[in-house]
Each structure stands twice: as structure tokens, then as C-alpha cells.
Amino acid sequence: MRRPWESIKSAGQRLLSGQLVVSSEVLALVTSLFFALFCNHLLWRGALAGHDLNQPGSWLFAGALLVILVALNFLLLSLVLTRWSAKPLLAVLLLATASAVHYMSRYNVYLDPSMLRNMLATDLHEAGDLLTPSLFGDLLLFAGIPLLLLSRLRVQQRPLPRAILVRAGSLVLAVLALAGGIGMNFQELASLMRNNKELRYLVTPANYIYSLARATSTNAQASLAVRAPIGSDAVPGAGWQARSKPVVMVMVLGETARAANWGLSGYSRQTTPELAAEGVINFASVSSCGTNTETSVPCIFSPWGRRQYDEARIRGSESLLDVVARAGFRVVWIDNQSGCKGVCAGVESLRPDPVATPELCPNGECLDGALVAAMDKVIAETPGNLLIVLHQMGNHGPAYFKRYPADGKAYEPACEDADLARCPVDAIVNAYDNALRYTDRVLAQAVRSLRKHEAHDVAMLYVSDHGESLGENGLFLHGIPYSIAPDTQTRVPMVMWFSPGFTRNFAVDPGCIGEQAKTPLSHDHLFHSLLGLLDLQTAIYEAKMDFSAKCHHA
């Protein structure tokens, strides 16, 4: 009888020579075990947090979880693997899983549907920032070696009746193993999933497969659906009859700026020196609707916000821009990022012109200063009422060092590597703060430029879509599920500025707005507050959600 070591040695020799033949069921089982043991360390860390590994109960729990993971992966693979599909499907799955493991481990992100939708909307410039040397190292480790072994295997061929019988039997065994794993420690597993629902988005590769299916399905449905109208009755208020000047409202939609590093909100560094000199109103406590752009941007421009959050309703309805346009405004979305996430469908949309500002657009990728030039051009050609949204690149990571010009290095040494794990946290913060100071410069330039448009009553509102983690508790970037997201990802800066003509003709008391700015607010207030500030009447407007409602004098 051959000893186990001799059997393993013989199998290894046949594998290297390309003569090892295995069934697709064995291949599915080995791959499932590989995924469970080597591609789920974040899940293991989260699930075993608080367990004493010196106690037998902890090992029983870990064993049950291992059985469940292997059985789940095996069931999924057994549905699609055949003699002909096994190798190509596993090759794709190994590459995708290796990529998922890299980004989850590097930045501690959760691959839920909103994160996958965010990734699908990433443009080429943003995607290029994520192609770091460490990615290729992880691809080699988690995909290259398994792919090499896979290439040396031959998949066993069986007669169809026997293949069906074996596959059916293996599926039954997998279901029994799954049930047994759950039964081994049902109470603790149920408690873990009930109290830590976000852990399901760490189960790799099921997390990104499920989330990708959800994201693509949602995008496909949204592209085919007709958006439900809102604010169909929108009209200018009675006060418009006494106004002789057209109005320009500029909304600057920031990207990835967090309140924790905002100078006007008490950060230890003055990252907003130019805005401080312009006398803007700073809002001290503002919460975002989401932790990623795909969630926050549609939410900001909806009447329901996070307090009545319904993703299907928000994405399937018109936005604030449609309501304002219906009231007679020209509405223009100027984008320096990866699109408006459906918000600007039906209104004018353009990008900064690199030819007009070549010094701000090296290699065709514009810094946010180009938005101000584009704004000026639109105002100059518009004699009537105008709402402009400037969508910034802002502090989009991980390449913070690309978001500001060479003369913007206020804090050094600054991390100049998109692979943040290769930089000290202090250098990451320096690069982030430099980018934030550039946003301060851009906003101050916008204010100074708006002052020159004396033919209009002008106002500007700036708010960021979400915050960012810079290494606190091992977290980087953003996109953590909102229920467990740290304040650094959900607290955002917001400022307002009004021209004297705007406050006079719209009867706005800036001092009162300043008092409101000291109270806790959120993205939910923006839809209704902008309608209130512009004196536009519609049944969908809610005065209780308008932070300016108490600040209009007779």
C-alpha cells in the first residue's frame, strides 16, 4: 500500500509533467478551499474578533465557518464548471479574486453594490491611479501561481450519465456540509450575521460577484426607465416680480473632502486661508448621505435624502436640476470628474476646455481651477437666471498628489505614490491637505470671479459628497458601509457666500444663516434650502428641511 507522502509526491510529479487528471468536482473543491483559506483574511479577522483562540469554542466556530465558506464556494462553482468551462472560468475568477483581495486588503474596503457601481463609473485616469506595483505582486501571488498549476492540469472526461450522477451527488454532499457547518454553531453564526451585516461583503469571491450583478442590473434598469417627474408645479415666488437683476447660483460639488481637515472647522492646520479671507459662512457640522459618490450625488439632489432613502426612487426620479430648470433657469453641469451619476440627465452638461486653460490641463486632465474659467464663460453668455454645478476632482484618492499644482506643496514631505501603504501616514496627510488647500484656492478664485459679475445677483454654495479615511484604524479611502463608517467618511465641509445684491434682493439675513451654520445639518437639507434661497415655489418643498427658511426678512 502506497504511503500518503508517496501519493502526494506522485501527484506532484504528474502535475509538473502535465499528466495529472482531476475531475471538475475535485477542481471546484480545491479552488473553494483556496478561496476560503487565502482570499478571506479580512472576513476571518472580522469574524474572529473578540474570540480567544486558546478556547476550544473558538476553534469550533472557526471550523464551522471554514466548512460554510468551502461549501458555499463549491456550490457556486459546481453550477458553472464543466470539463470544457472549468479552466477558462477559473482563470477569470482567479484574476478577479486576486484583484479584489488586493484592494480589500490594501484599503480595507467592502465590495458592496454601491462600491461596485462606483468602480464601474471610474474613468480611465482614476483607474490608472489604482494600477500600482503592489497590485501586480498580489496578482502574481493569488492568481499567477494558481494559474500556473491550473495550466498543468487535465480535466477528467466522463460519460454524460455518470457525470450527471457524480455532480448531483457532490451537490447533495455540499448542501449537507453547509447545513452541518451552520448547525455546528448556529447561535453564534446567526448573532454574528445579525449584528455585523456588513461582513457578508467580505466573503470573497461571492461578494463581488453578487455586488457586480446587482450594480449592473440597477444600471441597466436605470438606463431604460423614464425618470418620474418631481416639482412639476415649480414657479418663481411672488418676490421675483420686484427683482430687476438675473440671479446666478453656483453650487460647487466637492469630492472626498472631510470636515476633520477643514481649516474653517477648527483643524490644527489652516487648510482654508483664502476662504477665511473672503468672509464665507462655514457650516460646522454637516453629514453626508453616503460614503461614496455613487450614493451621495443622487441623494444630494433628491427631495428625500438619507432620512427617506430609497435608492430605486431616487435614481428613478428627476433631480433638483430639473425642478430649477422648470422654474425658468438655465441649468449647466460642468464636470471635472467621472460624471453626474444620472443627476444631470436632461440638462446641459460640459467639461472644462483644455484648450482654454492649457496651463491647468496637462495631458488633457484638468485641475479644478479650470472649472472657474468654464464658469465665467457660461455666466458671460447667459443673460438670464442661471444655476451652475461645478463637479470637482477635489481630493479624489489615492493619488492626492495629482490634485494640486506644483506650487501647491504647502506641506512636505507629501506622499507621491498612489499605493498609500508605501507611504508614512504623515506624508499621506500632507498630500491630502495640499489638495484641500488647492480646493480652498479654487473656491476663493470662484468667489473673487463672481464678485465681478455685477450684472447678476450671485451666490455660491460648496459641499463635499463624502469624506475620506487616511489610515485611521487601518482604513484608507472611503466607501465603508454607512452603518459602520467612521466620522471621517461621513462628516463633510460646507460653505456659502452671497453677494450684497443677492442678500438684499432675496431678503436673506447672512447673520441668521451664520447661526444656522452652527447647528447640525446634512445633505438632506440641500434640495429644500436651494429652493428656498432661490424663492422657487413647489409642493415638494419642505420648509422644515430648509436651513434658510427662518432667515428671510420681509
GROMACS .gro file of C-alpha atoms in nm, residues 70-322:
model
  253
   70VAL     CA    1  -1.592   2.594   0.133
   71ALA     CA    2  -1.942   2.454   0.084
   72LEU     CA    3  -2.078   2.787  -0.044
   73ASN     CA    4  -1.793   2.831  -0.290
   74PHE     CA    5  -1.825   2.471  -0.403
   75LEU     CA    6  -2.199   2.508  -0.466
   76LEU     CA    7  -2.145   2.821  -0.674
   77LEU     CA    8  -1.861   2.670  -0.875
   78SER     CA    9  -2.043   2.340  -0.932
   79LEU     CA   10  -2.324   2.526  -1.106
   80VAL     CA   11  -2.094   2.653  -1.381
   81LEU     CA   12  -1.788   2.427  -1.403
   82THR     CA   13  -1.781   2.159  -1.670
   83ARG     CA   14  -1.498   1.977  -1.842
   84TRP     CA   15  -1.488   2.248  -2.109
   85SER     CA   16  -1.561   2.558  -1.898
   86ALA     CA   17  -1.353   2.477  -1.588
   87LYS     CA   18  -1.018   2.618  -1.695
   88PRO     CA   19  -1.130   2.945  -1.863
   89LEU     CA   20  -1.385   3.026  -1.592
   90LEU     CA   21  -1.142   2.956  -1.309
   91ALA     CA   22  -0.873   3.164  -1.481
   92VAL     CA   23  -1.107   3.466  -1.493
   93LEU     CA   24  -1.226   3.404  -1.138
   94LEU     CA   25  -0.873   3.374  -1.000
   95LEU     CA   26  -0.766   3.702  -1.162
   96ALA     CA   27  -1.076   3.886  -1.043
   97THR     CA   28  -1.046   3.743  -0.692
   98ALA     CA   29  -0.678   3.835  -0.670
   99SER     CA   30  -0.766   4.193  -0.766
  100ALA     CA   31  -1.047   4.201  -0.509
  101VAL     CA   32  -0.816   4.068  -0.237
  102HIS     CA   33  -0.560   4.336  -0.320
  103TYR     CA   34  -0.796   4.633  -0.295
  104MET     CA   35  -0.983   4.499   0.006
  105SER     CA   36  -0.658   4.433   0.193
  106ARG     CA   37  -0.478   4.749   0.081
  107TYR     CA   38  -0.757   4.994   0.163
  108ASN     CA   39  -0.994   4.795   0.390
  109VAL     CA   40  -1.290   4.846   0.159
  110TYR     CA   41  -1.614   4.646   0.141
  111LEU     CA   42  -1.725   4.527  -0.202
  112ASP     CA   43  -2.096   4.602  -0.170
  113PRO     CA   44  -2.320   4.701  -0.465
  114SER     CA   45  -2.261   5.075  -0.419
  115MET     CA   46  -1.883   5.024  -0.422
  116LEU     CA   47  -1.904   4.811  -0.738
  117ARG     CA   48  -2.125   5.074  -0.902
  118ASN     CA   49  -1.868   5.335  -0.805
  119MET     CA   50  -1.593   5.122  -0.963
  120LEU     CA   51  -1.792   5.076  -1.284
  121ALA     CA   52  -1.823   5.455  -1.313
  122THR     CA   53  -1.448   5.514  -1.269
  123ASP     CA   54  -1.286   5.680  -1.569
  124LEU     CA   55  -0.951   5.584  -1.721
  125HIS     CA   56  -0.750   5.848  -1.532
  126GLU     CA   57  -0.888   5.736  -1.195
  127ALA     CA   58  -0.845   5.369  -1.282
  128GLY     CA   59  -0.484   5.431  -1.380
  129ASP     CA   60  -0.409   5.566  -1.031
  130LEU     CA   61  -0.507   5.228  -0.886
  131LEU     CA   62  -0.267   5.024  -1.102
  132THR     CA   63   0.021   5.020  -0.856
  133PRO     CA   64   0.319   4.781  -0.837
  134SER     CA   65   0.174   4.608  -0.533
  135LEU     CA   66  -0.129   4.508  -0.739
  136PHE     CA   67   0.088   4.307  -0.973
  137GLY     CA   68   0.260   4.144  -0.676
  138ASP     CA   69  -0.075   4.028  -0.538
  139LEU     CA   70  -0.186   3.915  -0.882
  140LEU     CA   71   0.126   3.701  -0.903
  141LEU     CA   72   0.072   3.553  -0.556
  142PHE     CA   73  -0.304   3.496  -0.558
  143ALA     CA   74  -0.356   3.433  -0.932
  144GLY     CA   75  -0.020   3.370  -1.103
  145ILE     CA   76   0.080   3.062  -0.904
  146PRO     CA   77  -0.270   2.905  -0.908
  147LEU     CA   78  -0.298   2.976  -1.281
  148LEU     CA   79   0.036   2.806  -1.343
  149LEU     CA   80  -0.084   2.496  -1.156
  150LEU     CA   81  -0.419   2.511  -1.336
  151SER     CA   82  -0.245   2.515  -1.673
  152ARG     CA   83  -0.070   2.186  -1.589
  153LEU     CA   84  -0.393   2.003  -1.502
  154ARG     CA   85  -0.614   1.797  -1.728
  155VAL     CA   86  -0.986   1.782  -1.652
  156GLN     CA   87  -1.129   1.433  -1.642
  157GLN     CA   88  -1.380   1.331  -1.907
  158ARG     CA   89  -1.679   1.120  -1.802
  159PRO     CA   90  -1.979   0.973  -1.987
  160LEU     CA   91  -2.273   1.211  -1.954
  161PRO     CA   92  -2.494   0.988  -1.733
  162ARG     CA   93  -2.209   0.928  -1.489
  163ALA     CA   94  -2.111   1.298  -1.494
  164ILE     CA   95  -2.468   1.400  -1.404
  165LEU     CA   96  -2.480   1.141  -1.126
  166VAL     CA   97  -2.147   1.249  -0.976
  167ARG     CA   98  -2.237   1.619  -0.997
  168ALA     CA   99  -2.575   1.562  -0.833
  169GLY     CA  100  -2.412   1.361  -0.556
  170SER     CA  101  -2.146   1.625  -0.495
  171LEU     CA  102  -2.412   1.898  -0.475
  172VAL     CA  103  -2.606   1.696  -0.218
  173LEU     CA  104  -2.289   1.646  -0.012
  174ALA     CA  105  -2.212   2.020  -0.033
  175VAL     CA  106  -2.563   2.107   0.090
  176LEU     CA  107  -2.527   1.861   0.377
  177ALA     CA  108  -2.185   2.008   0.465
  178LEU     CA  109  -2.332   2.358   0.457
  179ALA     CA  110  -2.617   2.256   0.684
  180GLY     CA  111  -2.374   2.079   0.915
  181GLY     CA  112  -2.145   2.380   0.935
  182ILE     CA  113  -2.438   2.605   1.023
  183GLY     CA  114  -2.566   2.354   1.276
  184MET     CA  115  -2.227   2.323   1.447
  185ASN     CA  116  -2.251   2.676   1.586
  186PHE     CA  117  -2.584   2.819   1.473
  187GLN     CA  118  -2.645   3.066   1.754
  188GLU     CA  119  -2.308   3.237   1.730
  189LEU     CA  120  -2.315   3.245   1.350
  190ALA     CA  121  -2.667   3.392   1.349
  191SER     CA  122  -2.566   3.655   1.604
  192LEU     CA  123  -2.256   3.745   1.401
  193MET     CA  124  -2.453   3.793   1.078
  194ARG     CA  125  -2.735   3.978   1.252
  195ASN     CA  126  -2.509   4.225   1.432
  196ASN     CA  127  -2.244   4.259   1.160
  197LYS     CA  128  -2.437   4.252   0.834
  198GLU     CA  129  -2.155   4.424   0.652
  199LEU     CA  130  -1.937   4.111   0.694
  200ARG     CA  131  -2.122   3.945   0.407
  201TYR     CA  132  -1.944   4.189   0.173
  202LEU     CA  133  -1.611   4.042   0.284
  203VAL     CA  134  -1.696   3.688   0.168
  204THR     CA  135  -1.475   3.657  -0.140
  205PRO     CA  136  -1.545   3.590  -0.428
  206ALA     CA  137  -1.921   3.578  -0.358
  207ASN     CA  138  -1.915   3.947  -0.252
  208TYR     CA  139  -1.802   4.099  -0.578
  209ILE     CA  140  -1.999   3.852  -0.793
  210TYR     CA  141  -2.323   3.938  -0.613
  211SER     CA  142  -2.247   4.310  -0.598
  212LEU     CA  143  -2.147   4.324  -0.965
  213ALA     CA  144  -2.473   4.154  -1.063
  214ARG     CA  145  -2.673   4.399  -0.850
  215ALA     CA  146  -2.484   4.703  -0.980
  216THR     CA  147  -2.512   4.611  -1.347
  217SER     CA  148  -2.879   4.521  -1.307
  218THR     CA  149  -2.953   4.854  -1.137
  219ASN     CA  150  -2.761   5.049  -1.403
  220ALA     CA  151  -2.941   4.864  -1.684
  221GLN     CA  152  -3.283   4.930  -1.532
  222ALA     CA  153  -3.199   5.296  -1.475
  223SER     CA  154  -3.084   5.343  -1.835
  224LEU     CA  155  -3.413   5.203  -1.970
  225ALA     CA  156  -3.651   5.367  -1.723
  226VAL     CA  157  -3.819   5.703  -1.774
  227ARG     CA  158  -3.748   5.921  -1.472
  228ALA     CA  159  -4.052   6.014  -1.266
  229PRO     CA  160  -4.114   6.391  -1.265
  230ILE     CA  161  -4.087   6.587  -0.940
  231GLY     CA  162  -4.171   6.952  -0.877
  232SER     CA  163  -4.384   6.977  -1.191
  233ASP     CA  164  -4.554   7.282  -1.040
  234ALA     CA  165  -4.229   7.475  -0.979
  235VAL     CA  166  -4.260   7.850  -1.041
  236PRO     CA  167  -4.076   8.163  -0.925
  237GLY     CA  168  -4.213   8.304  -0.600
  238ALA     CA  169  -4.401   8.635  -0.573
  239GLY     CA  170  -4.082   8.818  -0.477
  240TRP     CA  171  -3.945   8.773  -0.829
  241GLN     CA  172  -4.178   9.045  -0.960
  242ALA     CA  173  -3.975   9.309  -0.777
  243ARG     CA  174  -3.632   9.185  -0.886
  244SER     CA  175  -3.457   9.365  -1.168
  245LYS     CA  176  -3.137   9.158  -1.190
  246PRO     CA  177  -3.098   8.798  -1.303
  247VAL     CA  178  -2.950   8.558  -1.048
  248VAL     CA  179  -2.657   8.317  -1.066
  249MET     CA  180  -2.639   8.036  -0.812
  250VAL     CA  181  -2.316   7.836  -0.826
  251MET     CA  182  -2.306   7.504  -0.647
  252VAL     CA  183  -1.959   7.354  -0.615
  253LEU     CA  184  -1.984   6.981  -0.555
  254GLY     CA  185  -1.664   6.876  -0.381
  255GLU     CA  186  -1.503   6.534  -0.389
  256THR     CA  187  -1.367   6.343  -0.090
  257ALA     CA  188  -1.311   6.646   0.134
  258ARG     CA  189  -1.353   6.562   0.501
  259ALA     CA  190  -1.450   6.806   0.773
  260ALA     CA  191  -1.178   6.678   1.005
  261ASN     CA  192  -0.910   6.850   0.791
  262TRP     CA  193  -1.106   7.165   0.707
  263GLY     CA  194  -0.932   7.474   0.845
  264LEU     CA  195  -1.251   7.676   0.891
  265SER     CA  196  -1.392   7.399   1.110
  266GLY     CA  197  -1.108   7.403   1.361
  267TYR     CA  198  -0.844   7.176   1.209
  268SER     CA  199  -0.499   7.231   1.360
  269ARG     CA  200  -0.370   7.342   1.018
  270GLN     CA  201  -0.522   7.634   0.834
  271THR     CA  202  -0.605   7.449   0.514
  272THR     CA  203  -0.855   7.719   0.411
  273PRO     CA  204  -0.665   8.050   0.442
  274GLU     CA  205  -0.808   8.209   0.127
  275LEU     CA  206  -1.170   8.130   0.208
  276ALA     CA  207  -1.115   8.267   0.558
  277ALA     CA  208  -1.011   8.597   0.398
  278GLU     CA  209  -1.323   8.606   0.178
  279GLY     CA  210  -1.568   8.608   0.467
  280VAL     CA  211  -1.762   8.296   0.371
  281ILE     CA  212  -2.014   8.131   0.603
  282ASN     CA  213  -1.877   7.799   0.727
  283PHE     CA  214  -2.110   7.516   0.828
  284ALA     CA  215  -1.955   7.340   1.124
  285SER     CA  216  -2.142   7.007   1.134
  286VAL     CA  217  -2.267   6.857   0.807
  287SER     CA  218  -2.330   6.485   0.749
  288SER     CA  219  -2.316   6.320   0.409
  289CYS     CA  220  -2.583   6.096   0.260
  290GLY     CA  221  -2.334   5.824   0.169
  291THR     CA  222  -1.969   5.728   0.182
  292ASN     CA  223  -1.918   5.718  -0.195
  293THR     CA  224  -2.001   5.938  -0.492
  294GLU     CA  225  -2.248   5.695  -0.648
  295THR     CA  226  -2.469   5.716  -0.339
  296SER     CA  227  -2.420   6.075  -0.226
  297VAL     CA  228  -2.455   6.269  -0.551
  298PRO     CA  229  -2.804   6.143  -0.649
  299CYS     CA  230  -2.907   6.172  -0.284
  300ILE     CA  231  -2.795   6.537  -0.256
  301PHE     CA  232  -3.014   6.642  -0.549
  302SER     CA  233  -3.321   6.447  -0.436
  303PRO     CA  234  -3.601   6.572  -0.208
  304TRP     CA  235  -3.582   6.263   0.016
  305GLY     CA  236  -3.216   6.236   0.115
  306ARG     CA  237  -3.095   5.982   0.365
  307ARG     CA  238  -3.387   6.028   0.605
  308GLN     CA  239  -3.622   5.869   0.347
  309TYR     CA  240  -3.357   5.685   0.148
  310ASP     CA  241  -3.489   5.468  -0.132
  311GLU     CA  242  -3.225   5.409  -0.396
  312ALA     CA  243  -3.469   5.298  -0.664
  313ARG     CA  244  -3.692   5.602  -0.610
  314ILE     CA  245  -3.401   5.847  -0.601
  315ARG     CA  246  -3.238   5.711  -0.917
  316GLY     CA  247  -3.572   5.674  -1.090
  317SER     CA  248  -3.682   6.034  -1.034
  318GLU     CA  249  -3.585   6.374  -1.165
  319SER     CA  250  -3.347   6.587  -0.961
  320LEU     CA  251  -3.327   6.937  -0.820
  321LEU     CA  252  -3.177   7.047  -1.152
  322ASP     CA  253  -3.497   6.958  -1.337
   0.00000   0.00000   0.00000
